[in-house]
mmCIF file of C-alpha atoms in Angstrom:
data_model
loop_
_atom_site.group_PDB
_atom_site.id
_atom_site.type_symbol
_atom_site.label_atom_id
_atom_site.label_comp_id
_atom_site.label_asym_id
_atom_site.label_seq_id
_atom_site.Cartn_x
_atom_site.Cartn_y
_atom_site.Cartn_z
ATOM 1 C CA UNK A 895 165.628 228.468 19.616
ATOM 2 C CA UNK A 896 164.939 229.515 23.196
ATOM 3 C CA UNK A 897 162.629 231.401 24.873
ATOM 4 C CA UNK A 898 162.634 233.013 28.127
ATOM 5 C CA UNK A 899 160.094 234.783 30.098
ATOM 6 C CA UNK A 900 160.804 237.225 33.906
ATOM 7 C CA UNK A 901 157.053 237.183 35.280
ATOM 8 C CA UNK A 902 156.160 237.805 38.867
ATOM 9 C CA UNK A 903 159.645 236.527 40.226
ATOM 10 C CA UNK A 904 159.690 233.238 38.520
ATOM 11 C CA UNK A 905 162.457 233.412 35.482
ATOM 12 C CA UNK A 906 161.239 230.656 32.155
ATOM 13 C CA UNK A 907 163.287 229.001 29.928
ATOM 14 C CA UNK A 908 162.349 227.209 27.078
ATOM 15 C CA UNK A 909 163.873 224.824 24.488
ATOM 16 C CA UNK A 910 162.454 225.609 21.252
ATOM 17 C CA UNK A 911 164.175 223.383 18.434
ATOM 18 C CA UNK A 912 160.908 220.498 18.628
ATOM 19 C CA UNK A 913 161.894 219.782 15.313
ATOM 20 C CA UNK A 914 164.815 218.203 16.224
ATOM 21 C CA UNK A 915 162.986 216.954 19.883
ATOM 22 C CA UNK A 916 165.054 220.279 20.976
ATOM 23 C CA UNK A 917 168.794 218.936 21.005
ATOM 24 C CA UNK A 918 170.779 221.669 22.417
ATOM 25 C CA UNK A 919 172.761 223.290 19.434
ATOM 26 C CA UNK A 920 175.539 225.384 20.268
ATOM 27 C CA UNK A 921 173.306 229.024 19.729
ATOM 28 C CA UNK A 922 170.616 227.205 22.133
ATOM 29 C CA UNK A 923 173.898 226.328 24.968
ATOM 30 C CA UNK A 924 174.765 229.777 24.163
ATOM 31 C CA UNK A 925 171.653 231.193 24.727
ATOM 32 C CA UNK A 926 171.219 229.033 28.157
ATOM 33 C CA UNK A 927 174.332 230.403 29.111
ATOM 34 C CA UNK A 928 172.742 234.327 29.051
ATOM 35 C CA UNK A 929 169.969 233.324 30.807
ATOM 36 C CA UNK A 930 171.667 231.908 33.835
ATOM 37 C CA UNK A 931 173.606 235.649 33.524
ATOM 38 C CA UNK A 932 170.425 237.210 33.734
ATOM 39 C CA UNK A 933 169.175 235.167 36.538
ATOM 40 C CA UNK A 934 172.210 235.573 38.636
ATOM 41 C CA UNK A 935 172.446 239.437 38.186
ATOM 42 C CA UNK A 936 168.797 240.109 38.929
ATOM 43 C CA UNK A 937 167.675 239.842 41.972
ATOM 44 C CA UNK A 938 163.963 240.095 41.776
ATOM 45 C CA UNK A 939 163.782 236.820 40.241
ATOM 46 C CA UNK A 940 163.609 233.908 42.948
ATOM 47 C CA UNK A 941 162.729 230.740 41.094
ATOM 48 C CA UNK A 942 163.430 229.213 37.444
ATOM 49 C CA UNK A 943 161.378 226.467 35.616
ATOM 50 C CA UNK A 944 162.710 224.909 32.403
ATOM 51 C CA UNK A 945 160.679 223.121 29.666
ATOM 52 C CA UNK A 946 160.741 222.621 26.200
ATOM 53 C CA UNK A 947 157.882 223.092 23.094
ATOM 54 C CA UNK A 948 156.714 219.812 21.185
ATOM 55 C CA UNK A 949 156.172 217.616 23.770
ATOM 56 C CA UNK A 950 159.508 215.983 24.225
ATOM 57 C CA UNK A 951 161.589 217.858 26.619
ATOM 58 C CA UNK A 952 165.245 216.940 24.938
ATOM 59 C CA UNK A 953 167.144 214.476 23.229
ATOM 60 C CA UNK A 954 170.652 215.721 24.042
ATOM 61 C CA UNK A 955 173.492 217.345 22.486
ATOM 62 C CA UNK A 956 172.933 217.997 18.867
ATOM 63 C CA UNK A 957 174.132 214.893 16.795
ATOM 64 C CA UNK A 958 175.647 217.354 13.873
ATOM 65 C CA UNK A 959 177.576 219.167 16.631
ATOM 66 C CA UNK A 960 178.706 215.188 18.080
ATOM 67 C CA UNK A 961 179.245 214.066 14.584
ATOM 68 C CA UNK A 962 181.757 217.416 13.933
ATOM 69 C CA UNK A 963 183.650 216.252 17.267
ATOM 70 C CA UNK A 964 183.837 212.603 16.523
ATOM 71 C CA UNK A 965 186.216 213.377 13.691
ATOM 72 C CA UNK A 966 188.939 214.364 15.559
ATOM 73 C CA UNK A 967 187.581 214.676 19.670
ATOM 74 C CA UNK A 968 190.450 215.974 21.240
ATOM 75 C CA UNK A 969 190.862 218.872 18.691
ATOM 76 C CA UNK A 970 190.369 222.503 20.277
ATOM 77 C CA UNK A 971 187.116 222.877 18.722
ATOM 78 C CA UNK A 972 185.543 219.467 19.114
ATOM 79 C CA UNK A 973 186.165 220.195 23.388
ATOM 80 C CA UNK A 974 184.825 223.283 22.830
ATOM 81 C CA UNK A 975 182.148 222.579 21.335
ATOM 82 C CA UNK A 976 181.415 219.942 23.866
ATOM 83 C CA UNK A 977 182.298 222.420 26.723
ATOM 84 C CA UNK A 978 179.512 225.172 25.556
ATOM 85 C CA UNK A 979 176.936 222.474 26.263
ATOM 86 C CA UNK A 980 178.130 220.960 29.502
ATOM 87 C CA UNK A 981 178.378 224.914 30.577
ATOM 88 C CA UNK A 982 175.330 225.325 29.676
ATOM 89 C CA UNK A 983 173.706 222.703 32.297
ATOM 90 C CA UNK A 984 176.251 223.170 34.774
ATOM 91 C CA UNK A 985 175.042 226.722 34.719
ATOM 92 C CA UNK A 986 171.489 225.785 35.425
ATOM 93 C CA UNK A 987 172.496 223.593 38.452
ATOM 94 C CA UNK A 988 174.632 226.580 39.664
ATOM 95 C CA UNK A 989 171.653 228.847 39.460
ATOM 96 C CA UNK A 990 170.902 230.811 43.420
ATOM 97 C CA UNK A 991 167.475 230.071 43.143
ATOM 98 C CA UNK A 992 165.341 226.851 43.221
ATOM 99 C CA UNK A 993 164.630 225.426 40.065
ATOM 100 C CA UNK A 994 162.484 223.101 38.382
ATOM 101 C CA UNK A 995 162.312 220.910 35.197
ATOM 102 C CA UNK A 996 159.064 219.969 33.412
ATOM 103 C CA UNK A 997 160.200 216.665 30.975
ATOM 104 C CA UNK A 998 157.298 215.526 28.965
ATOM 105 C CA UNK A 999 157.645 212.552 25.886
ATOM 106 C CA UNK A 1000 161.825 212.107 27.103
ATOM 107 C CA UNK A 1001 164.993 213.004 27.816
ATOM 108 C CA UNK A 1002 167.617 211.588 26.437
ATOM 109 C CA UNK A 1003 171.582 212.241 27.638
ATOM 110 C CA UNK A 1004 172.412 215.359 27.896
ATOM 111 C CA UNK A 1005 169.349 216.365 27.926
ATOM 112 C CA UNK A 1006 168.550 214.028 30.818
ATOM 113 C CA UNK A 1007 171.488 216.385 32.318
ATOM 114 C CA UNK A 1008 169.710 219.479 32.042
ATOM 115 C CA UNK A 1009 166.895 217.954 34.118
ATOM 116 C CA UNK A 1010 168.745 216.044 36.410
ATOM 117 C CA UNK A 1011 170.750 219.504 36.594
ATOM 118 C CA UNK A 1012 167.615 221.242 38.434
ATOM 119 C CA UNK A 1013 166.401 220.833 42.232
ATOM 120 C CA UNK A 1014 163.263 219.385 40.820
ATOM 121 C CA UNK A 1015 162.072 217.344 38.443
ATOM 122 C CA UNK A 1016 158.391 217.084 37.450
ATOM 123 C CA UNK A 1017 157.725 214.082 34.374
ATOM 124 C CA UNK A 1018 154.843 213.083 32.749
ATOM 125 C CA UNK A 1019 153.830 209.508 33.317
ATOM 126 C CA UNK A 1020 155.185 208.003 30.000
ATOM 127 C CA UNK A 1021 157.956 210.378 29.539
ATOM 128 C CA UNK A 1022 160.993 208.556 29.334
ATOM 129 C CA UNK A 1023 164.193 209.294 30.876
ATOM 130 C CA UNK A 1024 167.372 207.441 29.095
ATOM 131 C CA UNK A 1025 171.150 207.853 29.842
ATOM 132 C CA UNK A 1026 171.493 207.363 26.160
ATOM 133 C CA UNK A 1027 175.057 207.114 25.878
ATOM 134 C CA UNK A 1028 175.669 203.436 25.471
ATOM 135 C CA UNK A 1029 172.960 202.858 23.046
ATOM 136 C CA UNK A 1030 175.048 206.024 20.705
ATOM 137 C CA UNK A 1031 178.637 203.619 21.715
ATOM 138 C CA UNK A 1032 179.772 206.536 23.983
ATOM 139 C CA UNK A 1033 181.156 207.348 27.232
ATOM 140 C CA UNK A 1034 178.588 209.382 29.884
ATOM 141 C CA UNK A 1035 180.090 212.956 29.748
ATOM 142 C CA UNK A 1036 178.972 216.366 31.848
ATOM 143 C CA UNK A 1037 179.063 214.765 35.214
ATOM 144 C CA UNK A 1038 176.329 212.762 34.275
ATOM 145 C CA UNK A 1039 177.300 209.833 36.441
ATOM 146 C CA UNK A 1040 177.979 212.230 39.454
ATOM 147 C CA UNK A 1041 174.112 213.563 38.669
ATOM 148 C CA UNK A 1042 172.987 210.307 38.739
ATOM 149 C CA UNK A 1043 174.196 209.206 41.499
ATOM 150 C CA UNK A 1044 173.368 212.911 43.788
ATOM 151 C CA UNK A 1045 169.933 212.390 42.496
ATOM 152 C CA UNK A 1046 169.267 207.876 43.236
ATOM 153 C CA UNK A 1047 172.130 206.915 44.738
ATOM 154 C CA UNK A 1048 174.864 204.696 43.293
ATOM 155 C CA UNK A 1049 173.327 201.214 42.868
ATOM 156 C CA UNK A 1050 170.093 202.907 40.928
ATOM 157 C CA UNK A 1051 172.952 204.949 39.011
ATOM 158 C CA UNK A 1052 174.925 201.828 37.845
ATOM 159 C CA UNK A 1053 171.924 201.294 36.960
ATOM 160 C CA UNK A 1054 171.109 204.146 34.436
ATOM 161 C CA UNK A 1055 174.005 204.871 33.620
ATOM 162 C CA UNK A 1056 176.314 201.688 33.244
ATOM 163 C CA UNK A 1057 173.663 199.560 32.184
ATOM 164 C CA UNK A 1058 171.916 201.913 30.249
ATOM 165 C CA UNK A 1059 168.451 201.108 31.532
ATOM 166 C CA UNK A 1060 165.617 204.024 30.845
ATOM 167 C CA UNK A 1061 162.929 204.609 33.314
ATOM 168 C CA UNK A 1062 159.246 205.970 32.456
ATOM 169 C CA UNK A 1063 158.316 208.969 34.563
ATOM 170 C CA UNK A 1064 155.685 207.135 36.960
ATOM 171 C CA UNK A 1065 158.882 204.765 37.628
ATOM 172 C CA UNK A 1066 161.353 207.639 38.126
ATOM 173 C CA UNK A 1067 159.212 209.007 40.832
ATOM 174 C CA UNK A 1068 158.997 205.885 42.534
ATOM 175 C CA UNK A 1069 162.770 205.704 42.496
ATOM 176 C CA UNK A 1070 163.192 209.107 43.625
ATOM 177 C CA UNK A 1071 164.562 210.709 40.356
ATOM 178 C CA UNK A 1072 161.421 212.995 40.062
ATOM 179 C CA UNK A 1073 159.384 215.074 42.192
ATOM 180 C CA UNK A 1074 155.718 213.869 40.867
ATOM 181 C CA UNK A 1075 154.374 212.520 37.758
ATOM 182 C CA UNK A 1076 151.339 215.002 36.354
ATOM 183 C CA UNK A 1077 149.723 214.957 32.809
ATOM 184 C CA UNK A 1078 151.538 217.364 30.313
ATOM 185 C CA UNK A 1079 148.489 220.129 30.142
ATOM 186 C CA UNK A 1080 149.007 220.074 33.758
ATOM 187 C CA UNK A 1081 153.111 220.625 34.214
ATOM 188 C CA UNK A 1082 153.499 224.308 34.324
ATOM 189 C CA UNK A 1083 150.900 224.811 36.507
ATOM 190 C CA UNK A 1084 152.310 222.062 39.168
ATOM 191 C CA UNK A 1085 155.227 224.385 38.788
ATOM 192 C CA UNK A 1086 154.084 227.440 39.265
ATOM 193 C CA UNK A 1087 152.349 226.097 42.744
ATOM 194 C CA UNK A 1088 155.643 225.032 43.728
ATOM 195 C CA UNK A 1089 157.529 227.533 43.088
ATOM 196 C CA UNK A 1090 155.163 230.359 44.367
ATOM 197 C CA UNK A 1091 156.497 231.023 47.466
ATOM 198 C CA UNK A 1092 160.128 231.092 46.236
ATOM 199 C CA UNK A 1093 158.882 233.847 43.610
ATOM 200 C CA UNK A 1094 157.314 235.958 45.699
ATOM 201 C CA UNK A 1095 160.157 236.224 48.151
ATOM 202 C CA UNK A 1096 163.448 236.392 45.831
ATOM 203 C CA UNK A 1097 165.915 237.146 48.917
ATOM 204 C CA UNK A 1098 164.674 234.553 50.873
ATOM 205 C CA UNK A 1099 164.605 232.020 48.587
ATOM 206 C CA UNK A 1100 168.206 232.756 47.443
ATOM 207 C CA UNK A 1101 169.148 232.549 50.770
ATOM 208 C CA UNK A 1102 167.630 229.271 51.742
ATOM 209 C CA UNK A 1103 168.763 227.968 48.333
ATOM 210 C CA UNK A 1104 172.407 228.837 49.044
ATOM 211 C CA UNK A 1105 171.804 227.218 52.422
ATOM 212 C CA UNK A 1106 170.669 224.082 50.872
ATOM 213 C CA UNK A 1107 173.727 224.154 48.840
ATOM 214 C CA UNK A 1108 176.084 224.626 51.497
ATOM 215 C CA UNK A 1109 174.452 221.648 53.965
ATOM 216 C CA UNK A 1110 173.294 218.759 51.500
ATOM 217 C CA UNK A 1111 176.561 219.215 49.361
ATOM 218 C CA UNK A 1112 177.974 217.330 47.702
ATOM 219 C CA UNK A 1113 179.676 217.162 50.233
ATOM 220 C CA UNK A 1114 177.036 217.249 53.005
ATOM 221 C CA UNK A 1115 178.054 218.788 56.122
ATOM 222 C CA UNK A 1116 177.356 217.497 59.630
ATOM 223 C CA UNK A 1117 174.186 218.647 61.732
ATOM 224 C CA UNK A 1118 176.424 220.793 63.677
ATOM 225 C CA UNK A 1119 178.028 222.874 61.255
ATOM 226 C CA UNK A 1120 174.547 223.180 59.359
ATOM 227 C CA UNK A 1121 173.168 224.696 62.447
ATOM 228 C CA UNK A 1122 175.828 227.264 62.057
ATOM 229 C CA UNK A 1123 175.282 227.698 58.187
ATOM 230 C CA UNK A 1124 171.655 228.429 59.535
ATOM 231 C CA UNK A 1125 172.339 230.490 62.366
ATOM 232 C CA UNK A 1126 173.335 234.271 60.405
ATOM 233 C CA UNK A 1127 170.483 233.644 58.046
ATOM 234 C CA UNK A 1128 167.828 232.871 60.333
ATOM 235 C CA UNK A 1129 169.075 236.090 61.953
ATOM 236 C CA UNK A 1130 168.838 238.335 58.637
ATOM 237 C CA UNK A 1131 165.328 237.057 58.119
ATOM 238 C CA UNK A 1132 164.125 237.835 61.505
ATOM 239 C CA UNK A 1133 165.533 241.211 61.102
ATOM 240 C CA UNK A 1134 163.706 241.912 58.202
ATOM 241 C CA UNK A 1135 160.384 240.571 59.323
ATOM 242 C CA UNK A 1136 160.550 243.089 62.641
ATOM 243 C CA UNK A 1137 158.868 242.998 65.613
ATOM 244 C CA UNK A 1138 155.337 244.019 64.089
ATOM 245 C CA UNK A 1139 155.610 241.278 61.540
ATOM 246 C CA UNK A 1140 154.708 238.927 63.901
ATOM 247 C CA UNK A 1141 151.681 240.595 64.739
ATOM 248 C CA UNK A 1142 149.888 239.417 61.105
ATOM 249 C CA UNK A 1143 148.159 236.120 60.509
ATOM 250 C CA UNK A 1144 150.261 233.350 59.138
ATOM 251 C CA UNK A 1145 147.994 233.048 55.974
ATOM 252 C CA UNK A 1146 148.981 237.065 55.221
ATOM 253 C CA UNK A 1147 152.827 235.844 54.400
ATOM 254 C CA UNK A 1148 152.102 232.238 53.664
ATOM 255 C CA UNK A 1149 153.251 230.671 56.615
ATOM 256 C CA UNK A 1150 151.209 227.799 58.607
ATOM 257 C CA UNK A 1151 153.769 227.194 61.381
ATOM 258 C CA UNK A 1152 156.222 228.494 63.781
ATOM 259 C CA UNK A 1153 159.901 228.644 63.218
ATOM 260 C CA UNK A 1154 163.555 227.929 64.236
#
């Protein structure tokens, strides 16, 4: 009930449960889990994109598996069976490379998670995005008013997530929740332009990505230690480039500008 694909430096995931608008079970959070492995241990692969089949990127956690936990929620099982999913996200936001989610139809609670989880999120115009929780008579769980708030700040979060109001995808990237809002025949492709660069340069991109990490926090960190944070790096990749790399036109490596 997921796929994944390694192609050309740009790692795939892909919810595959449709018929149940691809609710994360616990062999799907299991399965999420091994990819993030793989991702992590190879280094060839410098970008990720997750989607989902069916047209509705995901509802959540799977009700049965909520249901199960309801009964008694602070039994061992019941946390771990909540813990396998919030792992499961938390492992795609921990990911070294830049990554990108593709939400067409909705996503719903956890699910909103998982995409608010990535870098970047691309949405189709009427997707809808939907804490979710209050409408089920829950709490938020998985962070998901720290993810909120990281991604629109805390009045937009309140928002969301307190007041439970959903967003279409054209209004999420007004708000600043997505990246851009693109018809869903045209997603992966949007992706695959934006994370081209990334893929074909896995040990830079892990490098800027960890960067990123390190300066915009949470936490951020002040201009002065980010120059620092910068400074080793910046040194590596000259190194690497050489002397003679200099000596090739900007379009050979991608590159329209100067540096530093």
């Amino acid at each position: 009930m997921i796929e994944t694909s390694f192609d050309r430096g740009t790692a795939r995931l892909t919810l595959n449960n449709p018929g149940r608008k691809n609710a994360i079970t616990q062999e799907m959070a299991s399965s999420m889990r091994a990819f993030c492995a793989r991702v992590h241990a190879d280094d060839a692969i410098g970008a990720v994109i997750v989607d989902a089949e069916g047209g509705y990127f995901c509802s959540g956690a799977d009700t049965r598996d909520l249901a199960a936990s309801s009964s008694d929620p602070a039994s061992p099982e019941a946390v771990e069976r909540t813990s396998a999913v919030y792992d499961a996200f938390v492992g795609v936001g921990s990911l070294p490379v830049p990554t990108i989610s593709l939400v067409a139809g909705g996503a719903v609670g956890a699910g909103l998670n998982l995409a608010l989880a990535t870098d970047l999120m691309l949405v189709t115009p009427d997707a809808i995005l939907d804490s979710g929780f209050l409408a089920r008579g829950i709490h938020p769980g998985g962070g998901h008013l720290a993810l909120l708030g990281r991604a629109v700040g805390h009045r937009q979060a309140v928002a969301l997530g307190v007041l439970g109001v959903p967003l279409s995808g054209t209004e999420a990237v007004r708000r600043g929740l997505a990246w851009a809002a693109v018809e869903h025949g045209d997603l992966l492709d949007t992706a695959t332009r934006l994370v081209e660069k990334a893929a074909a340069d896995p040990a830079l991109a892990r490098r800027v990505k960890n960067s990123a990490a390190l300066e915009l926090g949470p936490p951020a960190v002040p201009w002065s230690a980010a120059v620092e944070i910068e400074r080793g790096v910046q040194m590596w990749s000259l190194g690497r480039k050489g002397h003679d790399g200099w000596a090739r036109k900007p379009s050979e490596h991608g590159v329209r500008g100067g540096g530093s």
